[in-house]
Coordinates of C-alpha atoms and ligand atoms in Angstrom, one line a residue:
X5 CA 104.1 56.0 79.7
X6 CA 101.0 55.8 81.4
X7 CA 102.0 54.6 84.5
X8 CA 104.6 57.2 84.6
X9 CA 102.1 60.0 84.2
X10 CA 100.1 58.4 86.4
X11 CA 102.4 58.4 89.2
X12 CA 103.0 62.0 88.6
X13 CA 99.6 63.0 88.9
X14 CA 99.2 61.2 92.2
X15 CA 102.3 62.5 93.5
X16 CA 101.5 66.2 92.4
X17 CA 97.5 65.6 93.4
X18 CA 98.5 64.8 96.8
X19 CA 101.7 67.3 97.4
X20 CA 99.6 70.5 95.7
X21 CA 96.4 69.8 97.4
X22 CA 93.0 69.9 96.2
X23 CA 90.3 71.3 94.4
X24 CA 88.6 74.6 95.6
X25 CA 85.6 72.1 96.1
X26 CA 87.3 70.0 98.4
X27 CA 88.9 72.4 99.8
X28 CA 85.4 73.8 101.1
X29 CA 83.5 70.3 101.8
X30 CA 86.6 69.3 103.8
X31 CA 87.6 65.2 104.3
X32 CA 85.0 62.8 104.4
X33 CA 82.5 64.7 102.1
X34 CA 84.7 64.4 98.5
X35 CA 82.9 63.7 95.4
X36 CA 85.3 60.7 94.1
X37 CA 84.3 61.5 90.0
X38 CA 85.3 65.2 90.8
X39 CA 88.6 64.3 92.9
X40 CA 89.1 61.7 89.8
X41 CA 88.6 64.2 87.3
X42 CA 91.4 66.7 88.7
X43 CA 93.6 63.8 89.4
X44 CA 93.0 63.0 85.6
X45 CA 93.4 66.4 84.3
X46 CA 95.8 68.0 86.8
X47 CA 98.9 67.8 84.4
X48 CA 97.0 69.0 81.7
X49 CA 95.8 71.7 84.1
X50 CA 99.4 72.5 84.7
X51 CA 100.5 72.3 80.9
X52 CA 97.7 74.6 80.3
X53 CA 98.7 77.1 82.7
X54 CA 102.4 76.9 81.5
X55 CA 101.2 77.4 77.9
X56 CA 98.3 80.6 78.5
X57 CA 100.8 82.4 81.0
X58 CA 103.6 82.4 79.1
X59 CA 101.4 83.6 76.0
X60 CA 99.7 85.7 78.7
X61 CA 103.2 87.2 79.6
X62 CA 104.6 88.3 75.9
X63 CA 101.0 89.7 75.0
X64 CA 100.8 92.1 78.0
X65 CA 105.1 92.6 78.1
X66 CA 104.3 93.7 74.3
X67 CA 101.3 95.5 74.5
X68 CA 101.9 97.7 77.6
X69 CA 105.7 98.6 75.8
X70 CA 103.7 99.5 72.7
X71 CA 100.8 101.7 74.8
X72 CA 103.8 103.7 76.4
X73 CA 106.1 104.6 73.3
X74 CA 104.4 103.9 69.8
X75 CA 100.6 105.2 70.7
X76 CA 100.0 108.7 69.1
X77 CA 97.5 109.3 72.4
X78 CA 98.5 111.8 75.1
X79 CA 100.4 109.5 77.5
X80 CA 97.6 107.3 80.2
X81 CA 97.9 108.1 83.9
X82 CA 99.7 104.6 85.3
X83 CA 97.8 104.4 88.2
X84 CA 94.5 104.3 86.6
X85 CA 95.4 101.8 84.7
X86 CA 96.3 99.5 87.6
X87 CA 93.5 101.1 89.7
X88 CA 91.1 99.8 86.9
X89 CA 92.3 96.2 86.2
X90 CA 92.0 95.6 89.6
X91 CA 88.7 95.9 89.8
X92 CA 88.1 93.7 86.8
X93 CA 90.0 91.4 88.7
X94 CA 88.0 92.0 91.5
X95 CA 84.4 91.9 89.3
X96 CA 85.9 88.7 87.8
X97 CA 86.4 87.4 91.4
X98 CA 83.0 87.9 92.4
X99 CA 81.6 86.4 89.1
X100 CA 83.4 83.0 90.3
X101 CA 82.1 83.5 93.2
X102 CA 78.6 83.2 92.2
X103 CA 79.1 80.4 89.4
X104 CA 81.2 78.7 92.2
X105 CA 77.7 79.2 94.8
X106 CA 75.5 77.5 91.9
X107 CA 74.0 80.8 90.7
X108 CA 72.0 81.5 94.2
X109 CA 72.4 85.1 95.3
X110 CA 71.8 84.4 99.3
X111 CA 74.8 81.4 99.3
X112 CA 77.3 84.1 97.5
X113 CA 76.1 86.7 100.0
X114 CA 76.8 84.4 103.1
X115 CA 79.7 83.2 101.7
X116 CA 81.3 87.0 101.6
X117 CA 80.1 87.6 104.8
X118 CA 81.8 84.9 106.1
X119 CA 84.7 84.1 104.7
X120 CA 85.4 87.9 104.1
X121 CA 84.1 90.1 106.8
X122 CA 83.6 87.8 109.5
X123 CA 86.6 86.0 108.9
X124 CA 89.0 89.4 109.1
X125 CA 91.7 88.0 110.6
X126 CA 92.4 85.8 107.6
X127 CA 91.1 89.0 105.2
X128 CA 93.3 91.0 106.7
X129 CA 96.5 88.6 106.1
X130 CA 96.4 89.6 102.3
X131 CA 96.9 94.2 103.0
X132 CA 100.5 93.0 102.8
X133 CA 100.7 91.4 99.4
X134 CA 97.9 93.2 98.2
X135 CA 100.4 96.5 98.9
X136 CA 103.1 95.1 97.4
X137 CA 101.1 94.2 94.2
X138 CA 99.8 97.3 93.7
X139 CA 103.3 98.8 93.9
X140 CA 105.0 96.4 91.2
X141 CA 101.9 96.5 89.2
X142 CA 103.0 100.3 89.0
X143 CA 106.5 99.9 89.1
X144 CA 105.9 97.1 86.2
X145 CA 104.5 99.8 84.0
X146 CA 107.3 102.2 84.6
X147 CA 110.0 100.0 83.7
X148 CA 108.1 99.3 80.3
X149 CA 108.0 102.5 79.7
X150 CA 111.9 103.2 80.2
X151 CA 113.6 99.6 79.3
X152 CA 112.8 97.3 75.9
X153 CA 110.7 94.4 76.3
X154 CA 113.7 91.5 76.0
X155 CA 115.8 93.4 78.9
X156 CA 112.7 94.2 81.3
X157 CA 112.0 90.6 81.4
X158 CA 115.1 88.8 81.0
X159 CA 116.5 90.9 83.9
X160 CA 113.0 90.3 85.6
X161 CA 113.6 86.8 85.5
X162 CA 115.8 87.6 89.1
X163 CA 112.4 86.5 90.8
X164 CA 113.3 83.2 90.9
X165 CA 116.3 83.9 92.8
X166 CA 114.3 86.3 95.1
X167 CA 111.6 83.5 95.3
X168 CA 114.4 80.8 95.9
X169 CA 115.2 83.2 99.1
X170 CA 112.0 83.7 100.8
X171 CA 110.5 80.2 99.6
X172 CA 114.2 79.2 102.2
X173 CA 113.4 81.8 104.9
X174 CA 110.0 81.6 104.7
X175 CA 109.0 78.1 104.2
X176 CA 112.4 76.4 105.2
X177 CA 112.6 75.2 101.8
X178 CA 115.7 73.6 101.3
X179 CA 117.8 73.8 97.9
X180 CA 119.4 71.4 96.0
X181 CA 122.7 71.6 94.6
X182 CA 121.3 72.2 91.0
X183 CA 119.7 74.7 92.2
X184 CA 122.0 77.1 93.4
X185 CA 124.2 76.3 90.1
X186 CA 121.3 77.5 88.1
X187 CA 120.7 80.7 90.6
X188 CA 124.3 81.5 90.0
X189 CA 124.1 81.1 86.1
X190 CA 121.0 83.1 86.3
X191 CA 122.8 85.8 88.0
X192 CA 125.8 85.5 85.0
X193 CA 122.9 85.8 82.5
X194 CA 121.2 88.9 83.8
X195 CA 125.1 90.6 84.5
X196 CA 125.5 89.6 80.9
X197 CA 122.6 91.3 79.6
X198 CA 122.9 94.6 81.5
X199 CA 126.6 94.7 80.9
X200 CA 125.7 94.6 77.2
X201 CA 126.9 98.0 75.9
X202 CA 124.3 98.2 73.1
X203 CA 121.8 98.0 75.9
X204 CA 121.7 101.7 77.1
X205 CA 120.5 102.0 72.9
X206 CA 118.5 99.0 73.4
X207 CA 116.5 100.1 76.2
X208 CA 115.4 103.5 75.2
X209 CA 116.1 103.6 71.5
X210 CA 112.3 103.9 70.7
X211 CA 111.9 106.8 73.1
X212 CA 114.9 109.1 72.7
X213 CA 113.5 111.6 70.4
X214 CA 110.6 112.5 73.0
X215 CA 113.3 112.7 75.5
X216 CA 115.4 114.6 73.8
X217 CA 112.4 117.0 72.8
X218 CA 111.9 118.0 76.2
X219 CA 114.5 120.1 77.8
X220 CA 114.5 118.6 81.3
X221 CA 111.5 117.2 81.4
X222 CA 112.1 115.0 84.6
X223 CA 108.1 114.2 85.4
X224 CA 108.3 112.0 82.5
X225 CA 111.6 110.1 83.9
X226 CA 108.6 108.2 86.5
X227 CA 106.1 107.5 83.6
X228 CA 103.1 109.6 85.2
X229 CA 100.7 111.6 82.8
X230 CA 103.4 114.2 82.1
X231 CA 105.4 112.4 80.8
X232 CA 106.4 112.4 77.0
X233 CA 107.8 109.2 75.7
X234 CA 104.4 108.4 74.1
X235 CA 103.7 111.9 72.6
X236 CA 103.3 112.7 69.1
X237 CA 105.0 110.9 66.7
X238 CA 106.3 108.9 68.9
X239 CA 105.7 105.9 66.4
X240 CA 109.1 107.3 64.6
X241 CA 112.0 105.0 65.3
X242 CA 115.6 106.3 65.3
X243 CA 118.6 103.9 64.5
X244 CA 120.2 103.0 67.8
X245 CA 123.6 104.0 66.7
X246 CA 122.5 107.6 65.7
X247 CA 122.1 108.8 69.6
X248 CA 124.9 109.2 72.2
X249 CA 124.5 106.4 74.5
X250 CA 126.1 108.3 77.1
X251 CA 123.3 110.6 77.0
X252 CA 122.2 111.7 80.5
X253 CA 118.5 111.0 80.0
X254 CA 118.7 108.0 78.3
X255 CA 121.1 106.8 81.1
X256 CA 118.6 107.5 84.3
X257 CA 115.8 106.3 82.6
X258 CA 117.6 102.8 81.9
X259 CA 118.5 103.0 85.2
X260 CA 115.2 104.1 86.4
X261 CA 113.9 101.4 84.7
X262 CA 116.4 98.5 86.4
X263 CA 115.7 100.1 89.7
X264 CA 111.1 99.4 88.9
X265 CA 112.6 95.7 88.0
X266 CA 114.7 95.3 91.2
X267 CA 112.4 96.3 93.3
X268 CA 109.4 94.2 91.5
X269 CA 111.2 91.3 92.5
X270 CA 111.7 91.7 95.6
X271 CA 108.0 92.0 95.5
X272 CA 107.4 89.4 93.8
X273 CA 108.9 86.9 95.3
X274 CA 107.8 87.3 98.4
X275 CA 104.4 88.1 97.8
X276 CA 104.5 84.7 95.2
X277 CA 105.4 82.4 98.6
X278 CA 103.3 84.1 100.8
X279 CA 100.2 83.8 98.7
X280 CA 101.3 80.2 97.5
X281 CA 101.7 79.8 101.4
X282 CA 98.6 80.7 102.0
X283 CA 96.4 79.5 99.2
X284 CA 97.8 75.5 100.0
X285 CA 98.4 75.3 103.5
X286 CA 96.7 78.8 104.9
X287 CA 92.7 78.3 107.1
X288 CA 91.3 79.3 104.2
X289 CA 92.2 77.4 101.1
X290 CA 89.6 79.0 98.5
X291 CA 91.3 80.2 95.6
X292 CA 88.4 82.2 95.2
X293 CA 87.9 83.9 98.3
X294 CA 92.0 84.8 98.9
X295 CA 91.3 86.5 95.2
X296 CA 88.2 88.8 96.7
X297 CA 90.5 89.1 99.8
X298 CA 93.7 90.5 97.9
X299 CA 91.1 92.4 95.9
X300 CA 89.8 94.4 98.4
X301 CA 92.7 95.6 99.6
X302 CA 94.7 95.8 96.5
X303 CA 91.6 98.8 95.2
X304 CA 91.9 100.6 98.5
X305 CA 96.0 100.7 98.0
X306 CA 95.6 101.6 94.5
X307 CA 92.8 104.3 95.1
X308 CA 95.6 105.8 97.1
X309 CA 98.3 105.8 94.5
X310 CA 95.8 107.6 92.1
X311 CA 94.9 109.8 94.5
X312 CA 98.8 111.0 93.9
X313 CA 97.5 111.9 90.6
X314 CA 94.4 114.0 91.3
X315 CA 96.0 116.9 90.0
X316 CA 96.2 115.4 86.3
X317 CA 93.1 114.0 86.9
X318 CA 91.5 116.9 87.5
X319 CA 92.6 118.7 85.0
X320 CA 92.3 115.9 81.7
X321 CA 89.9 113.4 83.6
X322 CA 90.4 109.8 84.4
X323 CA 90.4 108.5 81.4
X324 CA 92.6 110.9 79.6
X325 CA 95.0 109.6 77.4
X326 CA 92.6 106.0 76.8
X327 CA 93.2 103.7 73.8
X328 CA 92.2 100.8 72.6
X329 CA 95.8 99.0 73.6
X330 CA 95.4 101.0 77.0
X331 CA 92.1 98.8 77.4
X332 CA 93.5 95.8 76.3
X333 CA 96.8 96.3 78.6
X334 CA 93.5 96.4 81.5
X335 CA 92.3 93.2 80.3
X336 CA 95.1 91.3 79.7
X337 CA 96.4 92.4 83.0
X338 CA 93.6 91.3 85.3
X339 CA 93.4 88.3 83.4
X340 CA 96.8 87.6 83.7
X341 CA 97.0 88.1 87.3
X342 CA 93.8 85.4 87.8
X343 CA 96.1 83.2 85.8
X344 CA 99.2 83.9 88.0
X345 CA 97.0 82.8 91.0
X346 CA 95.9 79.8 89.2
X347 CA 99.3 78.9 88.8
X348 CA 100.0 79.2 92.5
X349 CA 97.4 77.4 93.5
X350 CA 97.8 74.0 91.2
X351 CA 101.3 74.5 90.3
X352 CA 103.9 76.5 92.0
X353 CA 106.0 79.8 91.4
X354 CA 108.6 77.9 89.7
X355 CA 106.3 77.2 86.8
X356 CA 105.7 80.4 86.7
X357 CA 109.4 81.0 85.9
X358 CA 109.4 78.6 82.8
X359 CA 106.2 80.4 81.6
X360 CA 108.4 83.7 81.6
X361 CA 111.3 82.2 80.0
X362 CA 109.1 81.1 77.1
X363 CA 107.8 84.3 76.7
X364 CA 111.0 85.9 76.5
X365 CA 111.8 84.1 73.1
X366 CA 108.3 85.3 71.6
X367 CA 108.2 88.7 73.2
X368 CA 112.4 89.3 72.3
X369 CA 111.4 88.2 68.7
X370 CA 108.1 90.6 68.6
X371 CA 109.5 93.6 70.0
X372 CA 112.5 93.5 67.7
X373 CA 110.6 93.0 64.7
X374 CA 107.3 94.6 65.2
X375 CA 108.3 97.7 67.5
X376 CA 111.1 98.6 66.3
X377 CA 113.3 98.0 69.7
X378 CA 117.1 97.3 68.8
X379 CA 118.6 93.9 67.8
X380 CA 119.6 92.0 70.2
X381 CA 123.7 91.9 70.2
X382 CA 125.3 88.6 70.5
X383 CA 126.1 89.4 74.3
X384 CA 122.6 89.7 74.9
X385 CA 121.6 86.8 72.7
X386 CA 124.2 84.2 75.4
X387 CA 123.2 86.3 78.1
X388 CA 119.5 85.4 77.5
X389 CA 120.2 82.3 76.8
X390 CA 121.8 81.3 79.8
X391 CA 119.2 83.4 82.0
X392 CA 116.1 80.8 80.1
X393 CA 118.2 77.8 80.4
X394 CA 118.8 78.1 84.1
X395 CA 115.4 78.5 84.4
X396 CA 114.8 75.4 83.5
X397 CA 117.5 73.2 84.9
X398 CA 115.9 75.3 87.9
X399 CA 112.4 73.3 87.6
X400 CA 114.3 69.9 87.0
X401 CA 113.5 67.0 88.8
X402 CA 115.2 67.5 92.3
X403 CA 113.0 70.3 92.8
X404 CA 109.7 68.2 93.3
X405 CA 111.8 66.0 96.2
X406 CA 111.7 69.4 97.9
X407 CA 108.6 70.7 97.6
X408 CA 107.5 67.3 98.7
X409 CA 109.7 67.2 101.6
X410 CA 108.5 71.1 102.8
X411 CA 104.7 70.4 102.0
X412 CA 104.7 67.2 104.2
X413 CA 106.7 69.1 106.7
X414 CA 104.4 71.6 106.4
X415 CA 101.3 69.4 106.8
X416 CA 99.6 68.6 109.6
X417 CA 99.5 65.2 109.6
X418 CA 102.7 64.5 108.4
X419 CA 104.8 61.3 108.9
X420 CA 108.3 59.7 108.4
X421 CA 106.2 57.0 106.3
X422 CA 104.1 59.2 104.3
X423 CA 107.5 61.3 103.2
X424 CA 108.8 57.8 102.7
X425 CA 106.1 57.0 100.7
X426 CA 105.9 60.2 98.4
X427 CA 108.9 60.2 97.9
X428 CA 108.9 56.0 96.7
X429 CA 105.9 57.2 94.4
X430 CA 108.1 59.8 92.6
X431 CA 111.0 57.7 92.8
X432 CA 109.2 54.6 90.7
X433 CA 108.3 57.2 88.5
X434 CA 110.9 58.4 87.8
X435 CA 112.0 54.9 86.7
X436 CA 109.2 54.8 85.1
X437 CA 109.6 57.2 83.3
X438 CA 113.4 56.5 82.2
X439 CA 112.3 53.0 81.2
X440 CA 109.7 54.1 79.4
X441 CA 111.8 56.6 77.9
X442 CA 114.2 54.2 76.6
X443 CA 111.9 51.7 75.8
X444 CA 110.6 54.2 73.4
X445 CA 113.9 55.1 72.1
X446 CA 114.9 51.7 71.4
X447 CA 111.3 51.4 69.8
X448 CA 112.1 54.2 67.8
X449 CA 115.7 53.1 66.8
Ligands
C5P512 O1 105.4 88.7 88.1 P1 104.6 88.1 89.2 O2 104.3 86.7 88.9 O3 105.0 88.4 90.6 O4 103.2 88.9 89.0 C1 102.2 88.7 89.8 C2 100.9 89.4 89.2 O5 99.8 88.6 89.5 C3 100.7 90.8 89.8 O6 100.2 91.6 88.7 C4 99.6 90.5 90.8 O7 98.8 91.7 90.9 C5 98.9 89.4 90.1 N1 98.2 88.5 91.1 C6 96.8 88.5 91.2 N2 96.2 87.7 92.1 C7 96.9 86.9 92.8 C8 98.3 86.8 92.8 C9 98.9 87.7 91.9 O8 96.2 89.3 90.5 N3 96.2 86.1 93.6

């Protein structure tokens, strides 16, 4: 078993790069206990990751669902939100930053001047996914605000095919059989759960009677400060079956919703391969800096969404509609999307996918129990089902062949031998792996 593991660290060590130490001293100058130490603790890095993102994931699905429908607060303005967790994110950044620079002001200082304003070129690479983040970041809380937790992210789960496309035009990735079965059987999944009739109930069940309060009250239709699913008594849950499902509100806000999750991954996805892209293979290969980078522009873009807002703002203030889940949605948020980088960086975006499909279970479970969404039908339940098991015949095996294939490809000093030899590496431990596995088993029997 050890070998096996062994082999798989190597494998992975080599094909996802190095430590944001390395990365900076550059060949010749690595610490070998260091380099040993993240060859020694890369898949536990990686099973971390898995297991804080997908806990990460349900926690902020759940909480930002329950700050837009059950608080008894004047509804938040969105963009503030968004506009305020990223700069915690940004703070955070620049926290690393000086840990990462041994605690000494002047190296921190050089190292922003440097690597951030002198370098501009490569700052200036990361205004495109930093606008697209700030959009889905928006878009993310608008579809929470009109769609149940279990649907939004089921349905969300569609990045992986979006990431599938750009990680083939954009990387030249090339895709395995098994993969496009599970892309397809994804696809049947998420048609499965929108096609779910109980779903229209599903999705807005908690919110109707606001809706239904407010004779044409479209502003609330985009989530913004007007609107009124979380207005008073909004904690007060009607039975699914006692509203019209064809009503007109509760249709266009479903399908406001599934537009926001669309859209969000279409951003996603490509703003997941160009970052990963960028982060392993880009000039600069700090983790840390490409954080401050995206940072920078992701408050600019998001100062101008929330300047769309000055009107509320003006007239309740910034902070209007605040509460304690509000803050925590912040928190959770930023560090979420610091974990989601993390993830890039030492993993890839298909990790991120079975992080997600854990979090469906726990989040489905939650927001069905504790929130009082709807029960999941039994077309939804196979639906859901078949959406988290394609995610993971998705991350299967084959998939590592490619990602080795593409980074070598994608590396400058690649070789037929060094492919060759990669690919040997998994290939033994694979059998490895098997032998062990039924060495075990016979053990066992
Ligand atoms: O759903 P998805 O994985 O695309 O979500 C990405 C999230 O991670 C977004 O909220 C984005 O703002 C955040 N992120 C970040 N820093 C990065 C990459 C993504 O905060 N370097």
């Amino acid at each position: 078993m050890k070998t096996g593991c062994f082999c798989e660290r190597r494998v992975s060590d080599e094909s996802l790069g190095m430590s944001e130490v390395d990365s900076r001293r550059g060949p010749g100058m690595e610490v070998p206990g260091e380099k040993r130490w993240l060859r020694n603790h890369l898949l536990s890095l990686k099973t971390l990751s898995l297991v804080v993102l997908s806990v990460q994931t349900s926690t902020m699905v759940l909480l930002l669902r329950y700050s837009r429908t059950t608080s008894t607060h004047q509804p938040y303005i969105i963009t503030t939100a968004v506009l305020m967790s990223e700069l915690l994110k940004l703070a955070l950044s620049l926290c690393f930053l000086h840990l990462d620079s041994g605690k000494i002001m002047r190296v921190t200082l050089k190292r922003l001047y440097e690597d951030v304003l002198l370098n501009a070129w490569e700052t200036l690479k990361l205004a495109i996914p930093a606008f697209l983040y700030v959009v889905q970041n928006n878009l993310l809380f608008i579809a929470l605000s009109n769609l149940d937790a279990a649907t939004y992210q089921v349905t969300y789960q569609l990045k992986i095919l979006t990431t599938a496309i750009f990680s083939w035009v954009m990387l030249g990735k090339r895709l395995a059989p098994i993969h496009w079965l599970s892309l397809c059987l994804l696809m049947l999944g998420v048609s499965l759960v929108q096609v779910d009739g109980g779903n229209a109930n599903r999705s807005t069940s908690k919110i109707l009677p606001e809706v239904e309060a407010m004779e044409g009250a479209d502003p609330s239709l985009l989530g913004g400060a007007e609107g009124g699913e979380a207005g008073e008594g909004g904690g007060e849950v009607h039975p699914p079956d006692a509203h019209n499902a064809a009503h007109p509100n509760t249709e266009v806000r479903r399908l406001l919703g599934i537009l926001a999750v669309f859209v969000s991954c279409i951003s996603s996805g490509f703003s997941g391969v160009y970052f990963e892209r960028l982060v392993k293979k880009g000039k600069q290969t700090s983790l840390i800096i490409r954080n401050i980078q995206l940072g920078v522009f992701s408050i600019a873009f998001a100062v101008m969404a929330v300047s769309g807002d000055s009107r509320a703002i003006r007239e309740n203030g910034f902070f209007q509609g605040y509460s304690l889940a509000t803050w925590l949605v912040v928190l959770i948020q930023a560090f979420g999307g610091l974990m989601v980088s993390v993830t890039m960086k030492y993993a890839d975006n298909i990790l991120k996918g079975f992080a997600t499909s854990l979090s469906i279970v726990m989040s489905s479970l939650v927001s069905w129990l504790a929130l009082g969404d709807a029960a999941p039908t039994i077309q939804f339940v196979i639906g859901a089902s078949i959406v988290i098991s394609s995610t993971f015949l998705y991350g299967v095996t084959p998939q590592r062949e490619s990602e080795i294939r593409e980074s070598t490809h994608h590396a400058p000093s690649a070789s037929p031998h060094k492919v060759r030899t990669r690919l040997l590496a998994l290939h033994s431990c694979r059998t490895t792996h098997t032998h062990t596995h039924s060495h075990t088993r016979r053990q066992d029997d």
